[in-house]
Amino acid sequence: MTRSRTPSSNQVPHADRLAEELLAKGSLRSPAWRHAFATVPRHLFVPEFHVRTEEGTVSYTDRTPGWLEAVYSDSTLITRFSPEGLAVSSSTEPSLMALMLEHLQVEDGMRVLEVGAGTGYNAGLLSERVGSALVTSIDRDPELVERAHVSLAAAGYGPTVAVADGAHGYPPNAPYDRILATCGLGRVPAPWLEQLTGSGLILANVGLGLARLHRRGDGTAHGRFLPDAAGFMRLRSPSTPGVPTPQEVLRATRGEPDRVREAGEIPGLDDHAMSEFLLSLFLPFGTRVVRHQADREVHCVLDAASGAWARAEVDEHGRAVVAEQGDTGVWDAFTELLGGWDDAGRPGIGRYGLTVSAEGRHLLWLDRPEGGRRWDLDPARTSGR
């Protein structure tokens, strides 16, 4: 089901050109979503924004030359920064939005919850696809919610847009056939599973992966990661810790350790992308910073949930001297998980899957959930079994 309207005359060619670009890239595959991207006026949701380029950050308003072209480019448009200069709200690059919407497998008549309203543009796309009455979009920030509501109304849409803690979902409009998280998660909140229909689906950025999880009859959710890594701005909730900034990691790991020891060669540490993906699952509220020195790499890891940290100085032969404070085993457990990836022939992200219990416990697995390579991620100390 789609809801057609006549977009403004200066927007038609830009939106249609964006839809064609996404189609050519393979991000869009279905006529319904192609129609949505060609119809929803993105410019109404982003009157002011910033774009990061190789030369630096460029600011746009609707009076800036090239504004409309930038709006309808396949770019992430940053709409708000924190006082520390960190991006805290944006309109995600359309190719990633299209990829997620296609994988959401929405059908006519389905009720959808979006966690992370942002500018409201994605809620507009969903409303165009299934109708405003079936779409709910939530965010913690009252100012963002109000702006999204105004922009959606100006575009001709009227979904439910509410101020709510995303970690708790939105019970008033439950149950949902689909839950889409346009924010990053450390863990899938248990209330989301409770608010899904019996055959519902969650598509969420868990760690640095996009997990597509189907609800089962026993109340668990189960599914694979999409093949490509992705990272959204984190869900902000009083019930979950934040993720440390690089500055906080470096400051903490300069402290005096509880212990210092030697570790053997660490297979797999050379693949930065995969090691980041696995670390993001193992430490859902942790961050790693890698400092490169002449003859070694220094890996600094801080877990915001426990305050534990590790600083591993790895020489050119892969041997490490590890300094740790707080919970023991952070570094060993991470490298064990990385070693399991290396032993398995370095599989891609798409071969990993996730099972989430009704209570919110997370189990990572390779190839199949009942196979021999599984890791219990909660509590956050992995042990292959």
Short mmCIF file of C-alpha atoms in Angstrom, two decimals:
data_model
loop_
_atom_site.label_atom_id
_atom_site.label_comp_id
_atom_site.label_asym_id
_atom_site.label_seq_id
_atom_site.Cartn_x
_atom_site.Cartn_y
_atom_site.Cartn_z
CA MET A 1 0.00 0.00 0.00
CA THR A 2 1.32 3.47 -0.87
CA ARG A 3 -0.03 6.93 -0.28
CA SER A 4 0.66 9.09 -3.34
CA ARG A 5 0.76 12.86 -3.35
CA THR A 6 2.05 15.56 -5.67
CA PRO A 7 5.48 16.71 -4.45
CA SER A 8 6.56 20.33 -4.98
CA SER A 9 7.73 21.04 -8.51
CA ASN A 10 11.37 21.76 -7.64
CA GLN A 11 11.64 18.54 -5.59
CA VAL A 12 10.28 16.04 -8.13
CA PRO A 13 13.39 15.61 -10.31
CA HIS A 14 15.73 15.54 -7.30
CA ALA A 15 13.78 12.87 -5.39
CA ASP A 16 13.26 10.81 -8.53
CA ARG A 17 16.95 11.03 -9.36
CA LEU A 18 17.83 9.88 -5.82
CA ALA A 19 15.47 6.91 -6.16
CA GLU A 20 17.08 5.97 -9.48
CA GLU A 21 20.55 6.22 -7.92
CA LEU A 22 19.54 3.91 -5.06
CA LEU A 23 18.02 1.51 -7.57
CA ALA A 24 21.25 1.45 -9.60
CA LYS A 25 23.29 0.80 -6.43
CA GLY A 26 21.08 -2.16 -5.51
CA SER A 27 19.93 -0.56 -2.26
CA LEU A 28 16.39 -0.36 -3.63
CA ARG A 29 14.79 -3.40 -5.24
CA SER A 30 11.02 -3.11 -4.96
CA PRO A 31 8.65 -0.73 -6.76
CA ALA A 32 6.91 0.20 -3.51
CA TRP A 33 10.07 1.50 -1.84
CA ARG A 34 11.27 3.12 -5.06
CA HIS A 35 7.95 4.99 -5.12
CA ALA A 36 8.39 6.06 -1.47
CA PHE A 37 11.88 7.50 -2.03
CA ALA A 38 10.70 9.28 -5.19
CA THR A 39 7.69 10.73 -3.34
CA VAL A 40 8.67 11.72 0.22
CA PRO A 41 10.14 15.27 0.21
CA ARG A 42 13.39 14.90 2.15
CA HIS A 43 14.05 18.65 1.98
CA LEU A 44 11.14 19.32 4.36
CA PHE A 45 12.92 17.32 7.07
CA VAL A 46 16.38 18.91 6.83
CA PRO A 47 16.21 22.71 6.37
CA GLU A 48 19.63 22.95 8.03
CA PHE A 49 22.36 20.32 8.20
CA HIS A 50 26.07 19.56 7.98
CA VAL A 51 27.93 17.17 5.67
CA ARG A 52 31.34 15.74 6.46
CA THR A 53 33.74 15.75 3.52
CA GLU A 54 37.45 15.04 3.06
CA GLU A 55 38.05 18.77 3.29
CA GLY A 56 36.03 19.17 6.49
CA THR A 57 32.45 19.78 7.60
CA VAL A 58 30.26 21.83 5.25
CA SER A 59 27.14 23.57 6.60
CA TYR A 60 23.94 24.05 4.60
CA THR A 61 20.70 25.96 4.99
CA ASP A 62 17.87 26.30 2.50
CA ARG A 63 19.57 29.53 1.35
CA THR A 64 22.90 27.86 0.58
CA PRO A 65 23.71 27.29 -3.12
CA GLY A 66 23.53 23.56 -3.82
CA TRP A 67 21.33 22.89 -0.77
CA LEU A 68 18.70 20.92 -2.67
CA GLU A 69 21.34 18.85 -4.47
CA ALA A 70 22.98 18.05 -1.11
CA VAL A 71 19.60 17.11 0.42
CA TYR A 72 18.94 14.55 -2.29
CA SER A 73 22.46 13.12 -2.36
CA ASP A 74 23.27 9.72 -0.91
CA SER A 75 24.84 11.31 2.16
CA THR A 76 24.29 11.36 5.90
CA LEU A 77 23.07 14.82 6.86
CA ILE A 78 24.05 15.76 10.42
CA THR A 79 21.38 17.90 12.04
CA ARG A 80 22.71 18.30 15.58
CA PHE A 81 26.00 18.20 17.48
CA SER A 82 26.58 17.79 21.20
CA PRO A 83 28.48 20.51 23.12
CA GLU A 84 31.55 18.26 22.75
CA GLY A 85 31.22 18.34 18.96
CA LEU A 86 29.84 14.80 18.55
CA ALA A 87 27.05 14.20 16.04
CA VAL A 88 23.90 13.26 18.00
CA SER A 89 21.17 13.48 15.34
CA SER A 90 21.14 13.01 11.60
CA SER A 91 19.29 11.88 8.53
CA THR A 92 21.07 8.65 7.60
CA GLU A 93 22.46 8.15 4.11
CA PRO A 94 19.53 7.04 1.92
CA SER A 95 21.27 3.93 0.57
CA LEU A 96 21.54 2.49 4.09
CA MET A 97 17.95 3.50 4.87
CA ALA A 98 16.77 1.82 1.68
CA LEU A 99 18.76 -1.34 2.44
CA MET A 100 17.21 -1.60 5.89
CA LEU A 101 13.69 -0.88 4.69
CA GLU A 102 13.97 -3.56 2.01
CA HIS A 103 15.26 -6.09 4.56
CA LEU A 104 12.45 -5.15 6.94
CA GLN A 105 10.11 -7.09 4.61
CA VAL A 106 7.14 -4.83 5.25
CA GLU A 107 3.81 -5.86 3.76
CA ASP A 108 0.50 -4.03 3.46
CA GLY A 109 -1.38 -3.80 6.74
CA MET A 110 1.67 -4.27 8.98
CA ARG A 111 2.12 -2.16 12.09
CA VAL A 112 5.66 -0.72 12.41
CA LEU A 113 7.59 0.77 15.35
CA GLU A 114 10.63 2.92 14.56
CA VAL A 115 13.00 3.54 17.46
CA GLY A 116 14.93 6.74 16.82
CA ALA A 117 12.71 9.33 15.14
CA GLY A 118 15.55 11.64 14.14
CA THR A 119 14.35 14.11 11.51
CA GLY A 120 11.18 12.11 10.78
CA TYR A 121 12.17 11.37 7.18
CA ASN A 122 12.31 7.60 7.69
CA ALA A 123 8.90 7.69 9.39
CA GLY A 124 7.68 9.51 6.29
CA LEU A 125 8.98 6.73 4.06
CA LEU A 126 7.26 4.13 6.25
CA SER A 127 4.04 6.15 6.23
CA GLU A 128 4.12 6.34 2.45
CA ARG A 129 4.54 2.57 2.31
CA VAL A 130 1.93 1.33 4.80
CA GLY A 131 -0.06 4.42 5.76
CA SER A 132 0.45 6.82 8.69
CA ALA A 133 -2.03 5.03 10.96
CA LEU A 134 0.24 1.97 11.12
CA VAL A 135 3.50 3.80 11.90
CA THR A 136 4.86 4.76 15.33
CA SER A 137 8.17 6.59 15.73
CA ILE A 138 9.72 7.41 19.12
CA ASP A 139 12.67 9.38 20.46
CA ARG A 140 13.85 10.56 23.87
CA ASP A 141 14.42 14.14 22.78
CA PRO A 142 11.22 16.26 22.95
CA GLU A 143 12.67 18.89 20.61
CA LEU A 144 13.50 16.29 17.94
CA VAL A 145 10.05 14.74 18.28
CA GLU A 146 8.34 18.10 17.86
CA ARG A 147 10.42 18.95 14.78
CA ALA A 148 9.76 15.53 13.27
CA HIS A 149 6.03 15.93 13.91
CA VAL A 150 5.96 19.35 12.21
CA SER A 151 7.99 18.12 9.23
CA LEU A 152 5.84 15.04 8.79
CA ALA A 153 2.68 17.14 8.88
CA ALA A 154 4.14 19.52 6.28
CA ALA A 155 4.87 16.52 4.06
CA GLY A 156 1.32 15.24 4.47
CA TYR A 157 1.87 12.42 6.96
CA GLY A 158 0.45 11.83 10.44
CA PRO A 159 2.07 8.84 12.14
CA THR A 160 2.30 8.59 15.92
CA VAL A 161 5.49 10.44 16.93
CA ALA A 162 6.08 10.26 20.67
CA VAL A 163 8.64 11.08 23.35
CA ALA A 164 9.65 7.75 24.88
CA ASP A 165 12.64 5.79 26.13
CA GLY A 166 13.51 3.57 23.18
CA ALA A 167 14.75 0.82 25.47
CA HIS A 168 11.14 0.27 26.58
CA GLY A 169 9.58 0.37 23.12
CA TYR A 170 6.11 1.92 22.95
CA PRO A 171 3.43 -0.28 24.58
CA PRO A 172 0.38 1.93 23.75
CA ASN A 173 0.48 0.98 20.04
CA ALA A 174 1.77 -2.59 20.42
CA PRO A 175 1.85 -5.24 19.17
CA TYR A 176 4.02 -4.52 16.13
CA ASP A 177 4.71 -6.66 13.10
CA ARG A 178 8.03 -4.92 12.57
CA ILE A 179 10.43 -3.00 14.83
CA LEU A 180 13.14 -0.94 13.13
CA ALA A 181 15.94 0.64 15.16
CA THR A 182 17.53 3.63 13.43
CA CYS A 183 19.94 3.99 16.34
CA GLY A 184 22.81 1.83 17.57
CA LEU A 185 22.28 -0.79 20.27
CA GLY A 186 24.56 -2.65 22.61
CA ARG A 187 21.82 -5.21 23.29
CA VAL A 188 18.31 -5.77 21.96
CA PRO A 189 15.94 -4.70 24.79
CA ALA A 190 13.69 -7.48 26.09
CA PRO A 191 10.55 -5.27 25.95
CA TRP A 192 10.86 -5.19 22.16
CA LEU A 193 10.34 -8.94 21.98
CA GLU A 194 7.27 -8.62 24.19
CA GLN A 195 5.80 -5.99 21.85
CA LEU A 196 6.26 -8.07 18.68
CA THR A 197 3.51 -10.14 17.12
CA GLY A 198 4.07 -13.90 17.07
CA SER A 199 5.72 -13.75 13.65
CA GLY A 200 7.24 -10.29 14.03
CA LEU A 201 10.69 -9.13 12.94
CA ILE A 202 13.28 -6.79 14.43
CA LEU A 203 15.90 -5.09 12.27
CA ALA A 204 18.46 -3.33 14.42
CA ASN A 205 22.03 -2.10 14.46
CA VAL A 206 23.50 -4.31 17.21
CA GLY A 207 27.10 -3.41 17.87
CA LEU A 208 28.56 -2.81 14.41
CA GLY A 209 26.24 -5.25 12.65
CA LEU A 210 22.72 -5.13 11.26
CA ALA A 211 20.81 -8.01 12.84
CA ARG A 212 17.52 -9.25 11.36
CA LEU A 213 15.76 -11.23 14.06
CA HIS A 214 12.52 -13.20 13.71
CA ARG A 215 10.37 -13.84 16.77
CA ARG A 216 9.74 -17.48 17.61
CA GLY A 217 6.85 -19.13 19.35
CA ASP A 218 8.86 -19.49 22.57
CA GLY A 219 9.33 -15.71 22.82
CA THR A 220 12.96 -15.68 21.64
CA ALA A 221 14.24 -13.81 18.58
CA HIS A 222 16.67 -15.40 16.18
CA GLY A 223 18.45 -14.48 12.93
CA ARG A 224 21.58 -13.53 11.05
CA PHE A 225 23.54 -10.35 10.59
CA LEU A 226 23.43 -8.71 7.19
CA PRO A 227 26.75 -9.04 5.34
CA ASP A 228 27.90 -5.43 5.78
CA ALA A 229 28.94 -3.61 8.94
CA ALA A 230 27.06 -0.48 9.99
CA GLY A 231 27.06 1.98 12.84
CA PHE A 232 24.30 4.36 13.92
CA MET A 233 24.32 6.93 16.69
CA ARG A 234 23.70 5.08 19.93
CA LEU A 235 20.34 4.72 21.62
CA ARG A 236 20.25 7.14 24.53
CA SER A 237 18.46 5.70 27.53
CA PRO A 238 18.74 6.13 31.30
CA SER A 239 18.55 2.35 31.62
CA THR A 240 21.68 1.64 29.55
CA PRO A 241 25.28 2.90 29.85
CA GLY A 242 26.74 5.13 27.18
CA VAL A 243 29.71 4.26 24.99
CA PRO A 244 33.05 5.86 25.97
CA THR A 245 34.51 8.50 23.69
CA PRO A 246 38.05 7.94 22.38
CA GLN A 247 39.28 10.65 24.75
CA GLU A 248 37.74 8.82 27.73
CA VAL A 249 39.36 5.56 26.62
CA LEU A 250 42.81 7.10 26.34
CA ARG A 251 42.45 8.92 29.65
CA ALA A 252 41.36 5.79 31.52
CA THR A 253 43.99 3.48 30.03
CA ARG A 254 46.79 5.85 31.01
CA GLY A 255 46.00 4.97 34.62
CA GLU A 256 47.88 2.62 36.93
CA PRO A 257 46.97 -1.03 36.16
CA ASP A 258 46.11 -3.73 38.69
CA ARG A 259 48.27 -6.21 36.79
CA VAL A 260 50.68 -6.45 33.87
CA ARG A 261 51.39 -9.70 32.03
CA GLU A 262 52.63 -11.10 28.76
CA ALA A 263 50.30 -12.67 26.17
CA GLY A 264 51.12 -14.86 23.20
CA GLU A 265 50.56 -14.09 19.55
CA ILE A 266 47.00 -12.95 18.80
CA PRO A 267 45.59 -14.24 15.50
CA GLY A 268 43.06 -12.04 13.76
CA LEU A 269 44.07 -8.77 15.38
CA ASP A 270 45.36 -7.56 12.01
CA ASP A 271 41.81 -7.33 10.61
CA HIS A 272 40.59 -4.09 12.13
CA ALA A 273 37.02 -4.21 10.75
CA MET A 274 36.27 -7.73 11.93
CA SER A 275 37.92 -7.26 15.30
CA GLU A 276 35.81 -4.12 15.81
CA PHE A 277 32.63 -6.00 14.90
CA LEU A 278 33.36 -8.81 17.38
CA LEU A 279 34.45 -6.41 20.12
CA SER A 280 31.23 -4.40 19.68
CA LEU A 281 29.23 -7.56 20.45
CA PHE A 282 31.45 -8.77 23.26
CA LEU A 283 31.60 -5.37 24.99
CA PRO A 284 28.29 -3.68 24.11
CA PHE A 285 29.25 -0.57 26.06
CA GLY A 286 32.96 -0.58 25.29
CA THR A 287 35.27 1.24 22.91
CA ARG A 288 38.72 0.42 21.54
CA VAL A 289 41.27 2.98 20.43
CA VAL A 290 44.36 1.80 18.52
CA ARG A 291 47.49 3.95 18.70
CA HIS A 292 50.21 3.22 16.14
CA GLN A 293 53.83 3.55 17.20
CA ALA A 294 57.05 2.85 15.33
CA ASP A 295 57.44 -0.79 16.38
CA ARG A 296 54.09 -1.65 17.93
CA GLU A 297 50.36 -1.05 18.16
CA VAL A 298 48.77 -0.07 21.44
CA HIS A 299 45.20 -1.32 21.81
CA CYS A 300 43.26 0.57 24.50
CA VAL A 301 39.87 -0.85 25.55
CA LEU A 302 37.44 0.63 28.10
CA ASP A 303 34.16 -0.95 29.22
CA ALA A 304 31.74 1.76 30.36
CA ALA A 305 29.47 -0.77 32.07
CA SER A 306 32.09 -2.02 34.53
CA GLY A 307 34.88 0.57 34.29
CA ALA A 308 37.36 -2.21 33.46
CA TRP A 309 40.06 -1.43 30.95
CA ALA A 310 42.93 -3.10 29.15
CA ARG A 311 45.98 -1.69 27.39
CA ALA A 312 47.76 -4.16 25.12
CA GLU A 313 51.07 -3.24 23.50
CA VAL A 314 51.45 -5.59 20.54
CA ASP A 315 54.87 -5.84 18.86
CA GLU A 316 55.58 -6.52 15.18
CA HIS A 317 55.56 -10.30 15.86
CA GLY A 318 52.06 -10.22 17.38
CA ARG A 319 53.20 -10.72 20.97
CA ALA A 320 51.53 -8.52 23.57
CA VAL A 321 52.20 -7.02 26.97
CA VAL A 322 48.81 -6.49 28.59
CA ALA A 323 48.06 -4.04 31.40
CA GLU A 324 44.60 -4.37 32.99
CA GLN A 325 42.50 -2.73 35.64
CA GLY A 326 39.22 -3.95 37.06
CA ASP A 327 37.51 -7.09 35.77
CA THR A 328 40.08 -9.65 34.74
CA GLY A 329 39.83 -11.39 31.42
CA VAL A 330 38.55 -8.55 29.21
CA TRP A 331 41.46 -8.84 26.81
CA ASP A 332 41.67 -12.65 26.92
CA ALA A 333 37.96 -13.10 26.26
CA PHE A 334 38.03 -10.67 23.34
CA THR A 335 41.06 -12.34 21.76
CA GLU A 336 39.50 -15.78 22.32
CA LEU A 337 36.49 -14.69 20.29
CA LEU A 338 38.80 -13.25 17.64
CA GLY A 339 40.85 -16.44 17.63
CA GLY A 340 37.69 -18.48 17.04
CA TRP A 341 37.00 -16.34 13.97
CA ASP A 342 40.52 -16.94 12.70
CA ASP A 343 40.28 -20.71 13.33
CA ALA A 344 37.03 -20.81 11.32
CA GLY A 345 38.78 -19.41 8.25
CA ARG A 346 37.91 -15.76 8.83
CA PRO A 347 34.23 -15.85 7.85
CA GLY A 348 32.36 -12.68 6.93
CA ILE A 349 29.84 -10.92 9.15
CA GLY A 350 26.94 -12.50 7.28
CA ARG A 351 27.82 -15.96 8.61
CA TYR A 352 27.25 -14.84 12.20
CA GLY A 353 23.85 -14.89 13.85
CA LEU A 354 22.23 -13.88 17.10
CA THR A 355 19.66 -15.45 19.39
CA VAL A 356 18.01 -13.24 22.02
CA SER A 357 16.07 -14.89 24.81
CA ALA A 358 12.78 -13.53 26.14
CA GLU A 359 14.75 -12.24 29.15
CA GLY A 360 17.23 -10.41 26.90
CA ARG A 361 20.17 -12.84 27.03
CA HIS A 362 22.26 -12.80 23.81
CA LEU A 363 23.91 -15.79 22.17
CA LEU A 364 26.25 -15.28 19.21
CA TRP A 365 26.71 -18.16 16.77
CA LEU A 366 28.52 -18.97 13.56
CA ASP A 367 26.60 -20.53 10.63
CA ARG A 368 23.82 -22.13 12.71
CA PRO A 369 22.51 -21.65 16.24
CA GLU A 370 22.79 -25.32 17.18
CA GLY A 371 26.35 -25.65 15.80
CA GLY A 372 29.58 -26.05 17.69
CA ARG A 373 30.67 -22.40 17.53
CA ARG A 374 28.55 -20.41 19.97
CA TRP A 375 29.37 -17.69 22.46
CA ASP A 376 27.28 -16.52 25.39
CA LEU A 377 27.50 -12.72 25.34
CA ASP A 378 25.69 -12.13 28.64
CA PRO A 379 27.30 -11.64 31.04
CA ALA A 380 29.83 -10.01 28.75
CA ARG A 381 32.57 -12.56 29.27
CA THR A 382 32.60 -14.89 26.27
CA SER A 383 33.57 -18.51 26.42
CA GLY A 384 33.40 -20.59 23.24
CA ARG A 385 31.60 -23.86 23.60
#
